[in-house]
Short mmCIF file of C-alpha atoms in Angstrom, two decimals:
data_model
loop_
_atom_site.label_atom_id
_atom_site.label_comp_id
_atom_site.label_asym_id
_atom_site.label_seq_id
_atom_site.Cartn_x
_atom_site.Cartn_y
_atom_site.Cartn_z
CA UNK K 1 -31.04 2.37 -2.30
CA UNK K 2 -28.72 -0.76 -1.49
CA UNK K 3 -30.43 -3.27 1.44
CA UNK K 4 -27.64 -6.52 1.92
CA UNK K 5 -30.19 -8.35 3.77
CA UNK K 6 -28.46 -11.95 5.95
CA UNK K 7 -25.71 -12.39 3.49
CA UNK K 8 -24.21 -15.66 3.72
CA UNK K 9 -21.37 -16.98 1.22
CA UNK K 10 -19.74 -20.55 1.13
CA UNK K 11 -17.00 -21.70 -1.09
CA UNK K 12 -16.84 -25.13 -1.23
CA UNK K 13 -16.54 -26.27 2.93
CA UNK K 14 -15.34 -22.70 3.57
CA UNK K 15 -17.74 -19.87 5.19
CA UNK K 16 -17.10 -17.05 3.78
CA UNK K 17 -19.13 -14.97 4.96
CA UNK K 18 -21.48 -14.71 7.70
CA UNK K 19 -25.18 -12.98 7.67
CA UNK K 20 -24.00 -10.08 6.77
CA UNK K 21 -26.03 -7.00 7.08
CA UNK K 22 -26.28 -3.16 6.09
CA UNK K 23 -27.91 -0.37 4.86
CA UNK K 24 -26.31 2.37 2.52
CA UNK K 25 -28.77 5.58 1.76
CA UNK K 26 -28.03 7.74 -1.62
CA UNK K 27 -25.80 10.05 -1.22
CA UNK K 28 -24.64 8.72 2.03
CA UNK K 29 -20.58 7.38 2.67
CA UNK K 30 -20.82 4.20 3.96
CA UNK K 31 -16.86 2.80 5.50
CA UNK K 32 -16.12 -1.20 6.21
CA UNK K 33 -13.16 -1.29 7.69
CA UNK K 34 -11.59 -4.76 8.86
CA UNK K 35 -8.05 -6.87 8.58
CA UNK K 36 -7.38 -8.66 5.39
CA UNK K 37 -9.76 -12.02 4.82
CA UNK K 38 -12.43 -10.06 7.40
CA UNK K 39 -14.83 -10.39 3.86
CA UNK K 40 -15.12 -6.81 3.16
CA UNK K 41 -13.78 -7.20 -0.24
CA UNK K 42 -16.37 -9.94 -0.91
CA UNK K 43 -18.82 -8.71 0.47
CA UNK K 44 -18.37 -5.58 -2.16
CA UNK K 45 -17.85 -8.33 -4.95
CA UNK K 46 -21.23 -9.94 -3.80
CA UNK K 47 -23.16 -6.47 -4.10
CA UNK K 48 -21.84 -6.67 -7.99
CA UNK K 49 -22.34 -10.40 -8.30
CA UNK K 50 -18.70 -11.60 -8.82
CA UNK K 51 -18.18 -13.31 -6.87
CA UNK K 52 -15.78 -16.84 -7.40
CA UNK K 53 -16.79 -19.36 -9.47
CA UNK K 54 -18.21 -21.96 -7.49
CA UNK K 55 -19.27 -19.45 -4.15
CA UNK K 56 -22.69 -20.41 -2.70
CA UNK K 57 -24.85 -17.16 -1.82
CA UNK K 58 -27.52 -16.71 -0.01
CA UNK K 59 -29.69 -14.20 1.61
CA UNK K 60 -30.92 -10.80 0.05
CA UNK K 61 -28.75 -8.00 -2.08
CA UNK K 62 -31.40 -5.44 -2.81
CA UNK K 63 -30.29 -2.63 -5.18
CA UNK K 64 -33.15 0.17 -5.44
CA UNK K 65 -35.57 -3.09 -5.07
CA UNK K 66 -34.56 -4.87 -7.34
CA UNK K 67 -32.93 -8.16 -5.56
CA UNK K 68 -29.39 -9.22 -7.20
CA UNK K 69 -29.12 -12.69 -6.22
CA UNK K 70 -31.98 -13.74 -8.17
CA UNK K 71 -31.75 -10.93 -11.44
CA UNK K 72 -30.45 -13.13 -14.68
CA UNK K 73 -26.85 -12.01 -15.80
CA UNK K 74 -27.96 -10.36 -19.03
CA UNK K 75 -29.87 -7.76 -16.70
CA UNK K 76 -26.57 -8.17 -14.35
CA UNK K 77 -24.33 -6.65 -16.92
CA UNK K 78 -26.87 -3.82 -17.94
CA UNK K 79 -26.14 -2.70 -14.25
CA UNK K 80 -22.48 -2.66 -13.64
CA UNK K 81 -21.08 0.21 -14.94
CA UNK K 82 -23.74 2.00 -14.93
CA UNK K 83 -25.83 2.04 -12.25
CA UNK K 84 -22.88 0.53 -9.78
CA UNK K 85 -19.12 1.39 -10.12
CA UNK K 86 -16.33 0.23 -8.59
CA UNK K 87 -12.94 1.65 -7.67
CA UNK K 88 -10.34 -1.61 -7.32
CA UNK K 89 -7.30 -1.14 -4.91
CA UNK K 90 -4.62 -2.03 -7.35
CA UNK K 91 -5.21 0.41 -10.84
CA UNK K 92 -2.02 -1.37 -12.57
CA UNK K 93 -4.01 -4.59 -12.51
CA UNK K 94 -6.96 -3.18 -12.95
CA UNK K 95 -6.22 -1.10 -16.09
CA UNK K 96 -5.18 -2.52 -19.51
CA UNK K 97 -1.56 -1.75 -20.42
CA UNK K 98 -2.05 -2.35 -24.28
CA UNK K 99 -4.74 0.69 -24.53
CA UNK K 100 -4.51 4.74 -23.91
CA UNK K 101 -6.30 6.08 -20.99
CA UNK K 102 -8.82 7.33 -23.10
CA UNK K 103 -10.20 4.22 -24.27
CA UNK K 104 -10.22 2.94 -21.20
CA UNK K 105 -12.87 5.45 -19.87
CA UNK K 106 -14.24 5.22 -23.38
CA UNK K 107 -15.28 1.77 -22.98
CA UNK K 108 -17.54 2.14 -20.15
CA UNK K 109 -19.31 4.27 -22.53
CA UNK K 110 -19.82 2.14 -25.82
CA UNK K 111 -20.29 -1.19 -24.27
CA UNK K 112 -23.34 0.36 -22.24
CA UNK K 113 -24.34 2.33 -25.83
CA UNK K 114 -24.31 5.78 -24.19
CA UNK K 115 -22.57 7.19 -26.95
CA UNK K 116 -20.82 6.78 -30.43
CA UNK K 117 -17.27 6.48 -30.61
CA UNK K 118 -16.53 10.15 -30.90
CA UNK K 119 -18.89 10.89 -28.25
CA UNK K 120 -17.12 8.93 -26.44
CA UNK K 121 -14.16 9.65 -26.57
CA UNK K 122 -15.34 13.55 -25.56
CA UNK K 123 -17.25 12.59 -22.57
CA UNK K 124 -13.64 10.46 -21.76
CA UNK K 125 -11.70 13.54 -21.41
CA UNK K 126 -14.83 15.63 -19.76
CA UNK K 127 -14.41 12.70 -16.83
CA UNK K 128 -10.65 12.22 -16.81
CA UNK K 129 -10.62 17.15 -16.23
CA UNK K 130 -13.29 15.88 -13.85
CA UNK K 131 -10.78 13.88 -11.95
CA UNK K 132 -7.80 16.13 -12.00
CA UNK K 133 -5.88 15.17 -15.28
CA UNK K 134 -6.15 17.94 -17.49
CA UNK K 135 -5.92 16.40 -21.61
CA UNK K 136 -3.63 19.42 -22.09
CA UNK K 137 -0.75 18.05 -19.37
CA UNK K 138 -2.00 14.58 -19.35
CA UNK K 139 -3.45 13.40 -22.96
CA UNK K 140 -6.03 10.88 -23.87
CA UNK K 141 -3.00 9.15 -25.69
CA UNK K 142 -1.17 8.10 -22.75
CA UNK K 143 -0.77 4.84 -21.18
CA UNK K 144 -0.86 3.42 -17.76
CA UNK K 145 2.58 2.85 -17.41
CA UNK K 146 3.41 6.82 -18.30
CA UNK K 147 1.22 7.52 -15.34
CA UNK K 148 1.84 8.00 -11.39
CA UNK K 149 0.29 5.65 -8.96
CA UNK K 150 -2.22 9.07 -8.27
CA UNK K 151 -3.11 9.71 -11.79
CA UNK K 152 -3.58 6.09 -12.35
CA UNK K 153 -6.09 6.28 -9.50
CA UNK K 154 -7.21 8.72 -10.96
CA UNK K 155 -8.07 7.32 -14.51
CA UNK K 156 -10.25 4.09 -12.52
CA UNK K 157 -11.75 6.38 -10.72
CA UNK K 158 -12.82 8.40 -14.02
CA UNK K 159 -13.54 4.65 -16.27
CA UNK K 160 -16.31 3.52 -12.63
CA UNK K 161 -17.84 7.27 -12.47
CA UNK K 162 -17.92 7.29 -16.56
CA UNK K 163 -21.74 6.53 -16.37
CA UNK K 164 -22.28 8.80 -12.93
CA UNK K 165 -23.47 5.63 -11.01
CA UNK K 166 -26.09 6.28 -8.30
CA UNK K 167 -23.88 3.86 -6.14
CA UNK K 168 -19.61 3.76 -6.28
CA UNK K 169 -17.85 0.60 -4.64
CA UNK K 170 -13.95 1.73 -3.76
CA UNK K 171 -12.06 -1.21 -2.65
CA UNK K 172 -8.79 0.56 -0.80
CA UNK K 173 -8.24 3.31 -3.41
CA UNK K 174 -5.20 4.94 -1.35
CA UNK K 175 -3.84 1.76 0.44
CA UNK K 176 0.36 2.29 -1.42
CA UNK K 177 -0.34 6.30 -2.25
CA UNK K 178 1.69 8.53 -0.60
CA UNK K 179 -0.18 11.33 1.95
CA UNK K 180 -0.31 14.18 -0.30
CA UNK K 181 -2.24 12.07 -3.08
CA UNK K 182 -3.93 9.95 -1.11
CA UNK K 183 -5.47 13.32 0.26
CA UNK K 184 -6.71 14.50 -3.01
CA UNK K 185 -8.13 11.32 -3.94
CA UNK K 186 -10.25 11.15 -0.72
CA UNK K 187 -11.28 14.98 -1.52
CA UNK K 188 -12.33 14.15 -5.55
CA UNK K 189 -14.45 10.81 -3.97
CA UNK K 190 -16.06 13.23 -1.58
CA UNK K 191 -16.84 15.72 -4.28
CA UNK K 192 -18.49 13.56 -6.42
CA UNK K 193 -20.55 12.08 -3.72
CA UNK K 194 -21.43 16.16 -2.81
CA UNK K 195 -21.59 16.95 -7.14
CA UNK K 196 -23.24 14.03 -8.49
CA UNK K 197 -25.26 12.99 -5.68
CA UNK K 198 -24.07 8.97 -5.59
CA UNK K 199 -23.85 7.02 -2.48
CA UNK K 200 -20.01 5.91 -1.66
CA UNK K 201 -19.16 2.47 -0.72
CA UNK K 202 -15.79 2.76 1.47
CA UNK K 203 -13.65 -0.41 1.99
CA UNK K 204 -10.19 0.10 4.19
CA UNK K 205 -8.18 -0.98 6.70
CA UNK K 206 -7.02 2.33 7.09
CA UNK K 207 -9.25 4.03 10.60
CA UNK K 208 -8.31 7.20 9.82
CA UNK K 209 -9.65 7.33 6.15
CA UNK K 210 -12.97 6.37 7.56
CA UNK K 211 -13.24 9.04 10.04
CA UNK K 212 -12.27 11.36 7.42
CA UNK K 213 -15.43 10.54 5.25
CA UNK K 214 -17.75 7.45 6.68
CA UNK K 215 -21.27 8.94 7.86
CA UNK K 216 -21.84 5.24 8.36
CA UNK K 217 -19.10 2.55 9.36
CA UNK K 218 -19.42 -1.32 9.62
CA UNK K 219 -16.80 -3.09 10.97
CA UNK K 220 -16.27 -6.92 9.66
CA UNK K 221 -14.14 -9.99 11.68
CA UNK K 222 -13.84 -13.86 10.07
CA UNK K 223 -16.20 -12.35 7.52
CA UNK K 224 -19.44 -11.43 9.30
CA UNK K 225 -20.19 -7.69 10.78
CA UNK K 226 -19.30 -7.49 14.37
CA UNK K 227 -19.98 -3.34 15.20
CA UNK K 228 -22.14 -1.00 13.02
CA UNK K 229 -23.33 2.54 13.90
CA UNK K 230 -23.25 6.12 12.34
CA UNK K 231 -19.37 7.03 12.62
CA UNK K 232 -18.76 9.66 15.61
CA UNK K 233 -20.77 7.13 17.49
CA UNK K 234 -18.81 3.73 16.51
CA UNK K 235 -15.48 5.40 17.16
CA UNK K 236 -16.09 7.00 20.79
CA UNK K 237 -18.10 3.95 21.82
CA UNK K 238 -15.49 1.64 20.75
CA UNK K 239 -17.81 -0.98 22.15
CA UNK K 240 -16.96 -4.14 20.69
CA UNK K 241 -13.94 -5.94 21.48
CA UNK K 242 -12.52 -6.40 17.91
CA UNK K 243 -13.13 -2.20 17.23
CA UNK K 244 -11.27 -1.28 20.38
CA UNK K 245 -8.33 -3.69 19.38
CA UNK K 246 -8.10 -1.66 15.73
CA UNK K 247 -7.99 1.33 17.50
CA UNK K 248 -4.68 0.23 19.42
CA UNK K 249 -3.10 -1.06 16.73
CA UNK K 250 -3.71 1.67 14.66
CA UNK K 251 -1.98 3.66 17.59
CA UNK K 252 0.41 1.60 18.20
CA UNK K 253 4.04 2.28 19.07
CA UNK K 254 6.35 -0.47 20.10
CA UNK K 255 9.01 -0.45 22.99
CA UNK K 256 12.07 0.57 21.85
CA UNK K 257 14.94 -0.30 24.37
CA UNK K 258 17.03 3.22 24.27
CA UNK K 259 20.64 2.69 23.19
CA UNK K 260 23.94 4.79 22.72
CA UNK K 261 24.49 5.06 18.86
CA UNK K 262 27.95 4.31 17.75
CA UNK K 263 30.00 5.27 14.02
CA UNK K 264 28.40 5.50 10.96
CA UNK K 265 27.25 2.35 9.70
CA UNK K 266 26.01 4.29 5.97
CA UNK K 267 27.39 7.56 5.17
CA UNK K 268 26.10 9.11 1.98
CA UNK K 269 27.88 12.79 0.44
CA UNK K 270 26.33 15.15 -1.77
CA UNK K 271 24.51 12.21 -4.17
CA UNK K 272 23.60 12.95 -7.44
CA UNK K 273 21.80 11.06 -10.10
CA UNK K 274 20.71 12.63 -13.28
CA UNK K 275 18.58 10.73 -16.46
CA UNK K 276 17.95 12.04 -19.30
CA UNK K 277 14.36 14.38 -19.85
CA UNK K 278 11.47 13.58 -22.54
CA UNK K 279 12.80 14.41 -25.69
CA UNK K 280 12.21 17.88 -27.81
CA UNK K 281 10.29 16.97 -30.34
CA UNK K 282 12.34 14.23 -33.52
CA UNK K 283 15.60 15.38 -33.32
CA UNK K 284 15.04 18.61 -30.59
CA UNK K 285 17.39 17.52 -27.35
CA UNK K 286 16.28 16.85 -23.66
CA UNK K 287 16.25 18.96 -20.54
CA UNK K 288 18.26 16.55 -17.64
CA UNK K 289 16.29 15.69 -14.46
CA UNK K 290 18.01 15.38 -11.45
CA UNK K 291 16.32 12.39 -9.62
CA UNK K 292 18.97 13.17 -6.54
CA UNK K 293 20.66 16.29 -6.41
CA UNK K 294 22.77 16.47 -3.60
CA UNK K 295 21.50 14.19 -0.95
CA UNK K 296 23.56 13.82 1.95
CA UNK K 297 22.38 11.98 5.29
CA UNK K 298 23.81 9.36 7.58
CA UNK K 299 22.87 6.07 9.91
CA UNK K 300 24.65 5.26 12.49
CA UNK K 301 24.95 2.31 14.22
CA UNK K 302 22.03 0.72 16.04
CA UNK K 303 19.91 3.91 14.65
CA UNK K 304 16.81 4.07 12.46
CA UNK K 305 16.21 6.65 10.24
CA UNK K 306 13.08 7.45 8.42
CA UNK K 307 12.85 8.69 5.17
CA UNK K 308 9.82 10.46 3.91
CA UNK K 309 8.51 11.58 0.40
CA UNK K 310 5.90 12.23 -2.34
CA UNK K 311 6.59 9.64 -5.12
CA UNK K 312 8.32 10.67 -7.79
CA UNK K 313 10.61 13.12 -4.72
CA UNK K 314 14.10 10.34 -5.53
CA UNK K 315 13.52 8.05 -3.08
CA UNK K 316 13.18 4.65 -4.60
CA UNK K 317 16.55 6.47 -6.63
CA UNK K 318 19.19 7.24 -3.49
CA UNK K 319 17.99 3.33 -1.99
CA UNK K 320 19.01 1.63 -5.28
CA UNK K 321 22.41 3.92 -5.11
CA UNK K 322 23.31 3.08 -2.09
CA UNK K 323 22.81 -0.54 -2.80
CA UNK K 324 25.21 -0.53 -5.76
CA UNK K 325 22.35 -0.75 -8.31
CA UNK K 326 22.59 2.83 -9.52
CA UNK K 327 25.71 5.10 -10.51
CA UNK K 328 26.09 8.18 -9.46
CA UNK K 329 27.00 11.48 -11.53
CA UNK K 330 28.34 13.34 -8.58
CA UNK K 331 28.95 12.52 -4.70
CA UNK K 332 30.03 9.16 -2.82
CA UNK K 333 28.35 6.45 -0.67
CA UNK K 334 29.95 4.43 2.01
CA UNK K 335 28.69 1.56 4.24
CA UNK K 336 31.54 1.10 7.11
CA UNK K 337 33.99 3.32 5.57
CA UNK K 338 33.92 1.56 2.08
CA UNK K 339 32.84 2.74 -0.87
CA UNK K 340 30.03 1.53 -2.81
CA UNK K 341 30.25 1.41 -6.13
CA UNK K 342 27.91 0.75 -8.96
CA UNK K 343 28.86 -2.34 -10.61
CA UNK K 344 32.23 -2.86 -8.45
CA UNK K 345 30.15 -3.72 -4.97
CA UNK K 346 32.77 -6.96 -4.08
CA UNK K 347 30.38 -9.65 -1.71
CA UNK K 348 32.25 -8.70 1.63
CA UNK K 349 30.83 -5.36 1.48
CA UNK K 350 26.89 -6.49 -0.14
CA UNK K 351 26.49 -8.70 2.25
CA UNK K 352 26.42 -5.86 5.23
CA UNK K 353 23.34 -4.69 3.82
CA UNK K 354 20.13 -6.15 2.93
CA UNK K 355 16.49 -4.67 1.98
CA UNK K 356 13.12 -5.43 2.33
CA UNK K 357 10.80 -4.87 -0.02
CA UNK K 358 6.67 -3.59 -0.44
CA UNK K 359 5.72 -6.31 -2.24
CA UNK K 360 7.36 -9.94 -0.47
CA UNK K 361 5.24 -11.77 -2.74
CA UNK K 362 7.11 -10.26 -5.72
CA UNK K 363 10.08 -10.08 -4.56
CA UNK K 364 9.77 -14.24 -3.87
CA UNK K 365 10.38 -16.90 -6.39
CA UNK K 366 6.63 -18.70 -6.12
CA UNK K 367 9.13 -21.96 -6.65
CA UNK K 368 11.18 -22.26 -3.97
CA UNK K 369 10.91 -23.26 -1.12
CA UNK K 370 11.04 -20.93 2.23
CA UNK K 371 13.63 -22.57 3.31
CA UNK K 372 15.94 -21.87 0.25
CA UNK K 373 14.06 -17.88 -0.24
CA UNK K 374 16.10 -17.27 3.08
CA UNK K 375 18.47 -18.68 2.72
CA UNK K 376 19.47 -16.30 -0.59
CA UNK K 377 21.97 -14.38 0.94
CA UNK K 378 24.74 -17.27 1.37
CA UNK K 379 25.16 -16.61 -2.16
CA UNK K 380 27.44 -13.61 -0.53
CA UNK K 381 28.78 -15.32 2.28
CA UNK K 382 29.26 -18.86 1.35
CA UNK K 383 28.79 -21.28 5.01
CA UNK K 384 28.47 -25.31 5.27
CA UNK K 385 25.77 -26.71 4.49
CA UNK K 386 24.97 -27.77 8.19
CA UNK K 387 25.36 -24.27 9.08
CA UNK K 388 23.33 -22.69 6.62
CA UNK K 389 19.97 -25.06 7.88
CA UNK K 390 20.73 -23.88 11.42
CA UNK K 391 21.33 -20.47 10.12
CA UNK K 392 18.01 -20.01 8.58
CA UNK K 393 16.22 -22.24 11.25
CA UNK K 394 17.35 -19.15 13.68
CA UNK K 395 16.21 -16.72 11.56
CA UNK K 396 13.05 -17.94 10.71
CA UNK K 397 12.06 -18.62 14.58
CA UNK K 398 13.43 -14.76 15.27
CA UNK K 399 10.99 -13.25 13.14
CA UNK K 400 8.26 -15.76 14.71
CA UNK K 401 8.03 -18.64 12.71
CA UNK K 402 9.07 -22.68 12.78
CA UNK K 403 11.79 -24.14 11.47
CA UNK K 404 9.38 -26.21 9.62
CA UNK K 405 7.69 -23.64 8.33
CA UNK K 406 11.08 -23.89 5.35
CA UNK K 407 9.60 -26.51 3.75
CA UNK K 408 6.16 -24.76 2.75
CA UNK K 409 5.95 -22.16 -0.20
CA UNK K 410 5.35 -18.85 -0.37
CA UNK K 411 1.96 -19.18 -1.10
CA UNK K 412 0.76 -21.14 1.51
CA UNK K 413 1.34 -18.05 4.42
CA UNK K 414 -0.12 -14.85 4.76
CA UNK K 415 0.60 -11.11 3.48
CA UNK K 416 1.87 -10.89 7.34
CA UNK K 417 3.98 -14.14 7.17
CA UNK K 418 5.07 -13.32 3.97
CA UNK K 419 6.52 -10.17 5.65
CA UNK K 420 8.66 -11.81 8.58
CA UNK K 421 9.45 -14.07 6.11
CA UNK K 422 11.31 -11.43 3.92
CA UNK K 423 12.70 -9.67 6.93
CA UNK K 424 13.81 -13.28 7.97
CA UNK K 425 15.89 -13.31 4.83
CA UNK K 426 17.00 -9.86 5.35
CA UNK K 427 18.88 -10.82 8.33
CA UNK K 428 19.71 -14.23 7.87
CA UNK K 429 23.97 -13.61 7.20
CA UNK K 430 23.39 -10.50 9.71
CA UNK K 431 23.49 -7.49 8.20
CA UNK K 432 24.83 -3.80 9.38
CA UNK K 433 21.95 -2.19 7.56
CA UNK K 434 18.27 -3.20 6.36
CA UNK K 435 16.32 -0.82 4.67
CA UNK K 436 12.58 -0.94 4.61
CA UNK K 437 10.97 0.17 1.67
CA UNK K 438 7.51 0.78 2.11
CA UNK K 439 7.95 -2.66 3.50
CA UNK K 440 4.43 -1.90 6.41
CA UNK K 441 2.02 -0.12 4.25
CA UNK K 442 0.19 -2.05 2.54
CA UNK K 443 -0.11 -4.42 6.38
CA UNK K 444 -3.16 -4.41 8.62
CA UNK K 445 -3.33 -2.46 11.26
CA UNK K 446 -2.49 -5.61 13.87
CA UNK K 447 -0.18 -7.21 11.52
CA UNK K 448 1.60 -3.92 11.33
CA UNK K 449 1.84 -3.54 15.20
CA UNK K 450 3.29 -7.25 14.74
CA UNK K 451 5.76 -6.39 12.23
CA UNK K 452 6.81 -3.05 14.00
CA UNK K 453 7.79 -5.08 17.60
CA UNK K 454 9.65 -7.52 15.59
CA UNK K 455 11.76 -4.45 14.54
CA UNK K 456 11.96 -3.41 17.38
CA UNK K 457 12.67 -6.55 18.98
CA UNK K 458 15.47 -7.67 15.97
CA UNK K 459 17.49 -3.78 16.20
CA UNK K 460 17.78 -4.70 19.84
CA UNK K 461 19.25 -8.46 19.58
CA UNK K 462 21.39 -7.61 16.79
CA UNK K 463 22.18 -4.22 16.62
CA UNK K 464 21.26 -3.38 13.38
CA UNK K 465 20.51 -0.28 11.89
CA UNK K 466 17.61 1.13 9.60
CA UNK K 467 17.19 3.29 7.29
CA UNK K 468 13.01 2.82 6.52
CA UNK K 469 11.41 4.36 3.45
CA UNK K 470 7.83 5.30 4.23
CA UNK K 471 4.90 7.62 3.09
CA UNK K 472 2.88 6.80 5.95
CA UNK K 473 3.28 9.27 8.77
CA UNK K 474 2.18 7.31 11.82
CA UNK K 475 4.70 4.56 10.85
CA UNK K 476 7.98 6.69 10.67
CA UNK K 477 6.82 8.18 14.01
CA UNK K 478 6.60 5.30 15.43
CA UNK K 479 9.71 3.63 14.73
CA UNK K 480 12.57 5.65 13.55
CA UNK K 481 14.72 8.05 15.69
CA UNK K 482 15.34 10.74 13.13
CA UNK K 483 13.26 11.76 9.57
CA UNK K 484 14.57 13.46 6.57
CA UNK K 485 12.19 14.73 3.90
CA UNK K 486 12.76 15.09 0.85
CA UNK K 487 11.26 16.91 -2.69
CA UNK K 488 12.46 16.77 -6.08
CA UNK K 489 15.66 15.13 -5.62
CA UNK K 490 16.78 17.21 -1.98
CA UNK K 491 16.83 17.03 2.08
CA UNK K 492 14.39 19.94 2.50
CA UNK K 493 14.52 19.35 6.36
CA UNK K 494 15.90 16.69 8.84
CA UNK K 495 16.07 16.23 12.83
CA UNK K 496 15.05 14.03 15.38
CA UNK K 497 11.34 12.32 14.63
CA UNK K 498 9.46 13.96 16.74
CA UNK K 499 10.64 17.48 16.54
CA UNK K 500 10.19 17.48 12.59
CA UNK K 501 6.45 15.89 12.61
CA UNK K 502 5.36 17.76 15.49
CA UNK K 503 6.66 21.63 14.78
CA UNK K 504 8.53 21.07 10.94
CA UNK K 505 9.75 24.37 10.03
CA UNK K 506 9.66 23.55 6.19
CA UNK K 507 6.60 24.80 4.05
CA UNK K 508 6.64 20.60 2.14
CA UNK K 509 6.93 19.04 5.72
CA UNK K 510 4.11 21.41 7.46
CA UNK K 511 1.72 20.19 3.94
CA UNK K 512 2.50 16.48 4.61
CA UNK K 513 1.60 16.28 8.06
CA UNK K 514 -1.21 18.33 7.34
CA UNK K 515 -2.20 15.75 4.57
CA UNK K 516 -1.92 12.60 6.76
CA UNK K 517 -5.34 11.35 8.19
CA UNK K 518 -5.16 11.64 11.84
CA UNK K 519 -6.80 9.27 14.11
CA UNK K 520 -8.40 11.04 17.01
CA UNK K 521 -9.12 10.31 20.76
CA UNK K 522 -12.60 8.76 21.37
CA UNK K 523 -12.65 12.21 23.84
CA UNK K 524 -12.54 14.03 20.35
CA UNK K 525 -15.30 12.33 17.83
#
């Protein structure tokens, strides 16, 4: 169905793609794996002829015998959406916030003249139901911001398959999803391939996802395909050194020095946070939602504690309460024996806890240089200018950067470097507790391995305590001593990480563990 033969791409003086070649057969799932910057997404965009302005392509991209590099834009527009659909990585940016989900799925049908307005509406309803969004529960009148991350991804899939394309391109469709939602989306894609007879080109950095879904795999690095073959054969042989390194990084467990646990740094007792629910009609009341329902946990000095659960389980609400950003209706939060009360947290107490967010770029002011960004926490603990510069330089060196990097802007760094800068900002005033909110979920496996090593080293050197919030069970298994499993605002299971994730007692925990994709050993592929 699709043949990419000797594809080269150049933008200015930069060589983006180098002699990329592969085939995708009808009904086949073809996986493309590699790190950020390897050329995966550029290859996919080239197939749709959506390459960046100024890009120069050479080679051949043949779809059902038609060379797309020579097709006029009018024919390409007819092809996109009808014969080739695409699911983008971030649904919130791919969807129009001003349009309802029904209108967005129907738009593809209307643009291609596949139906009139009423017919497109009916077909949109059918396609949304096909991807698991029953109109009785999720009306077509909803807007993207009213949906969960998994539901938004399903809307993107419904729009991409509205016209039953022959080829579906999925660019990192499950990166930011929790394990159960990820399993549902992958199962949905597998069913669509089987039921619709379409081919699927799956782009991801997660080898476990590729193993469970793809028939064949291409491994990309530096804009070229360095390894390619049937999935089982490639996973067994790991012939190319880069392929072998990806496997090693996917299984990486940082070396963590054993140290005795101290007194509790964080103590949460019977925390309760209630929100007003959706109103019942114009004059009706609302049913309150207990986002956090009697949660208790402790984090000792020098300890790493994981908090896992699906989206909407209450993890983020609990985190905001711990940081003093969200009031509680019941229970208490103490840091080093002092009460944390929302709106009344003294600077001396607040400086003892810092947070590292999932998206470092979104948490920085792009107009400020890195030295200013890293120094932000000093408003909680003022020090002389010379001391501040020395501490910023120390923090940058501690995370593997140089003091000279402080003179650059955040957009000049890679994703992994930005996360290092976020960690530098968190440790610059030597807090006792660092909360890591999905801090490595969007990183490539090699960058993730480096960040986990860095966190283990910083914990050993500075005696830090970590509350590690993540949906990635492999990360939690690698970096935490204990784990707590949260569902519907409650802690349903907790204990030593190895014990809970290896032999869970709770049914919900078992479902989470079962849903997590597993990368097999070479001998068992």
